[in-house]
Every structure is written in structure tokens, then in C-alpha cells.
Amino acid sequence: MIETAGLSKAYGNLQAVSGLSLQVQRGEIYGFLGANGAGKTTTMRMLMGMLVPSAGSARIAGLNCQAQRVEVKRLVGYLPDAPLFYDYLRGHELLTFVAQMHGLAGPAARARAATLLGELGLAEA
């Protein structure tokens, strides 16, 4: 279900993740434990296609976490411990931005945001 092979991420001279290879089978529960700075969040961000690895590869359900990141996000829920919201964006702008980040083109992203805001009774807000 989750497979990494030599997954690494470097920031200049700092090696955040180094050669991580693992396999998590369907039905297994797996957790990342470690001190701050151990690479847990960096690994999760690479698995979600949010960070490009410096080396190696990552797959979820057979999908390449980089090349097929939109499809991966359709299968996996990810809630970071400190979600990032852009305070300068209005609700419809934020929804449009997130839709575009997930692969919808501008007009389709705006339409989807408008639909969701209408369904939630937030169109006027």
C-alpha cells in the first residue's frame, strides 16, 4: 500500500531524510516516531507529493507520489499538525487555490468553489 525506495530529502547540507526504504501492506498500521527534526513531516510531505525528494521514490497504492500526486490525494486524507491557511485570501479564493493545487483548471476550480460555498450556505460570506 505504501512503498518507499531510497527516499531522501536534503536541504543544502542538511539531510532531513536519508535513504528511507519501507513497505506497509494493506491493513497494516504504521507510525512515524522520533524527535523533532527526525524527518517525519518531511517524509509525509514527500508521500503526499508536496515535496520533491532529492533521491529515491515513493508510491501509495501503486501510484507515484510525485507524478500522480493528484490521484494519491484522492485516495489519502492528510491533515498536517499545523495546517497552512493564507490569511489574505477570502474563502472563495482559498477554495479556488486548493482546487487548482489538486489539478483543476482555473474555470473549473472557480466553479467548484462556488458550488461548495452555495451548498454550505456561505456564498454571501
Short mmCIF file of C-alpha atoms in Angstrom, two decimals:
data_model
loop_
_atom_site.label_atom_id
_atom_site.label_comp_id
_atom_site.label_asym_id
_atom_site.label_seq_id
_atom_site.Cartn_x
_atom_site.Cartn_y
_atom_site.Cartn_z
CA MET A 1 0.00 0.00 0.00
CA ILE A 2 2.88 2.36 0.85
CA GLU A 3 6.34 1.79 -0.55
CA THR A 4 9.46 3.91 -0.47
CA ALA A 5 12.81 3.04 -2.01
CA GLY A 6 15.87 5.06 -1.03
CA LEU A 7 13.68 8.09 -0.28
CA SER A 8 15.83 11.07 0.65
CA LYS A 9 15.45 14.81 1.09
CA ALA A 10 18.28 17.27 1.58
CA TYR A 11 18.13 20.99 2.23
CA GLY A 12 21.63 22.12 1.32
CA ASN A 13 23.95 20.31 3.73
CA LEU A 14 21.07 19.20 5.99
CA GLN A 15 19.94 15.65 5.28
CA ALA A 16 16.32 15.61 6.52
CA VAL A 17 15.54 12.07 5.28
CA SER A 18 18.24 9.64 4.20
CA GLY A 19 17.63 6.51 2.14
CA LEU A 20 14.27 5.52 3.64
CA SER A 21 13.05 2.18 2.28
CA LEU A 22 9.88 0.67 3.69
CA GLN A 23 6.79 -1.29 2.75
CA VAL A 24 3.45 -1.04 4.50
CA GLN A 25 0.96 -3.67 3.38
CA ARG A 26 -2.80 -3.16 3.09
CA GLY A 27 -4.37 -3.47 6.55
CA GLU A 28 -1.16 -2.73 8.46
CA ILE A 29 -0.84 0.22 10.80
CA TYR A 30 2.42 2.13 10.65
CA GLY A 31 3.56 5.16 12.60
CA PHE A 32 6.49 7.54 12.44
CA LEU A 33 8.08 8.18 15.82
CA GLY A 34 11.07 10.37 16.52
CA ALA A 35 12.41 13.58 17.92
CA ASN A 36 11.76 16.96 16.34
CA GLY A 37 13.83 17.21 13.19
CA ALA A 38 13.92 13.44 12.61
CA GLY A 39 12.23 13.74 9.19
CA LYS A 40 8.68 12.60 9.99
CA THR A 41 6.89 15.59 8.49
CA THR A 42 9.30 15.75 5.56
CA THR A 43 8.55 12.10 4.77
CA MET A 44 4.79 12.68 4.96
CA ARG A 45 5.07 15.70 2.67
CA MET A 46 7.01 13.65 0.13
CA LEU A 47 4.39 10.87 0.34
CA MET A 48 1.67 13.46 -0.34
CA GLY A 49 3.57 14.95 -3.29
CA MET A 50 4.03 18.25 -1.51
CA LEU A 51 7.84 17.98 -1.52
CA VAL A 52 10.05 16.64 -4.27
CA PRO A 53 12.53 14.04 -2.99
CA SER A 54 16.23 14.64 -3.54
CA ALA A 55 16.57 10.92 -4.32
CA GLY A 56 14.55 7.74 -4.29
CA SER A 57 10.87 7.14 -4.88
CA ALA A 58 7.57 6.80 -3.05
CA ARG A 59 4.38 5.02 -4.07
CA ILE A 60 0.95 4.76 -2.50
CA ALA A 61 -1.46 2.12 -3.83
CA GLY A 62 0.89 1.71 -6.79
CA LEU A 63 0.74 5.41 -7.66
CA ASN A 64 3.89 7.51 -7.93
CA CYS A 65 3.60 10.13 -5.18
CA GLN A 66 5.15 12.80 -7.39
CA ALA A 67 3.95 12.10 -10.91
CA GLN A 68 0.46 11.07 -9.74
CA ARG A 69 0.06 13.29 -6.67
CA VAL A 70 -3.48 14.35 -7.59
CA GLU A 71 -4.62 10.72 -7.76
CA VAL A 72 -2.82 9.98 -4.47
CA LYS A 73 -4.69 12.84 -2.77
CA ARG A 74 -7.98 11.36 -3.97
CA LEU A 75 -7.15 8.18 -2.03
CA VAL A 76 -5.44 9.55 1.07
CA GLY A 77 -6.56 12.00 3.71
CA TYR A 78 -3.77 14.13 5.14
CA LEU A 79 -4.21 16.60 7.99
CA PRO A 80 -0.99 18.33 8.99
CA ASP A 81 -0.45 19.25 12.63
CA ALA A 82 -0.23 22.93 11.66
CA PRO A 83 -2.36 23.49 8.54
CA LEU A 84 -1.34 26.45 6.43
CA PHE A 85 -4.02 29.00 5.60
CA TYR A 86 -3.34 32.17 3.71
CA ASP A 87 -4.95 34.90 5.83
CA TYR A 88 -5.03 37.35 2.92
CA LEU A 89 -7.31 35.08 0.83
CA ARG A 90 -11.09 35.20 1.06
CA GLY A 91 -12.99 31.92 1.34
CA HIS A 92 -13.72 31.55 -2.38
CA GLU A 93 -10.10 32.44 -3.22
CA LEU A 94 -8.77 29.81 -0.82
CA LEU A 95 -11.09 27.11 -2.18
CA THR A 96 -10.14 28.03 -5.75
CA PHE A 97 -6.43 27.93 -4.87
CA VAL A 98 -6.73 24.50 -3.23
CA ALA A 99 -8.75 23.16 -6.18
CA GLN A 100 -6.05 24.35 -8.57
CA MET A 101 -3.36 22.75 -6.43
CA HIS A 102 -5.29 19.48 -6.80
CA GLY A 103 -5.30 19.70 -10.58
CA LEU A 104 -8.47 21.57 -11.55
CA ALA A 105 -8.03 24.28 -14.18
CA GLY A 106 -8.90 27.88 -13.25
CA PRO A 107 -12.51 28.00 -14.55
CA ALA A 108 -13.33 24.53 -13.16
CA ALA A 109 -11.72 25.42 -9.81
CA ARG A 110 -13.75 28.63 -9.53
CA ALA A 111 -16.96 26.79 -10.44
CA ARG A 112 -16.29 24.06 -7.88
CA ALA A 113 -15.56 26.65 -5.18
CA ALA A 114 -18.81 28.48 -5.99
CA THR A 115 -20.79 25.24 -5.85
CA LEU A 116 -19.34 24.28 -2.46
CA LEU A 117 -19.90 27.74 -1.00
CA GLY A 118 -23.52 27.62 -2.21
CA GLU A 119 -24.12 24.15 -0.77
CA LEU A 120 -22.72 25.27 2.59
CA GLY A 121 -24.71 28.50 2.61
CA LEU A 122 -21.55 30.59 2.53
CA ALA A 123 -21.84 32.17 -0.91
CA GLU A 124 -22.67 35.59 0.53
CA ALA A 125 -19.87 35.40 3.09
#
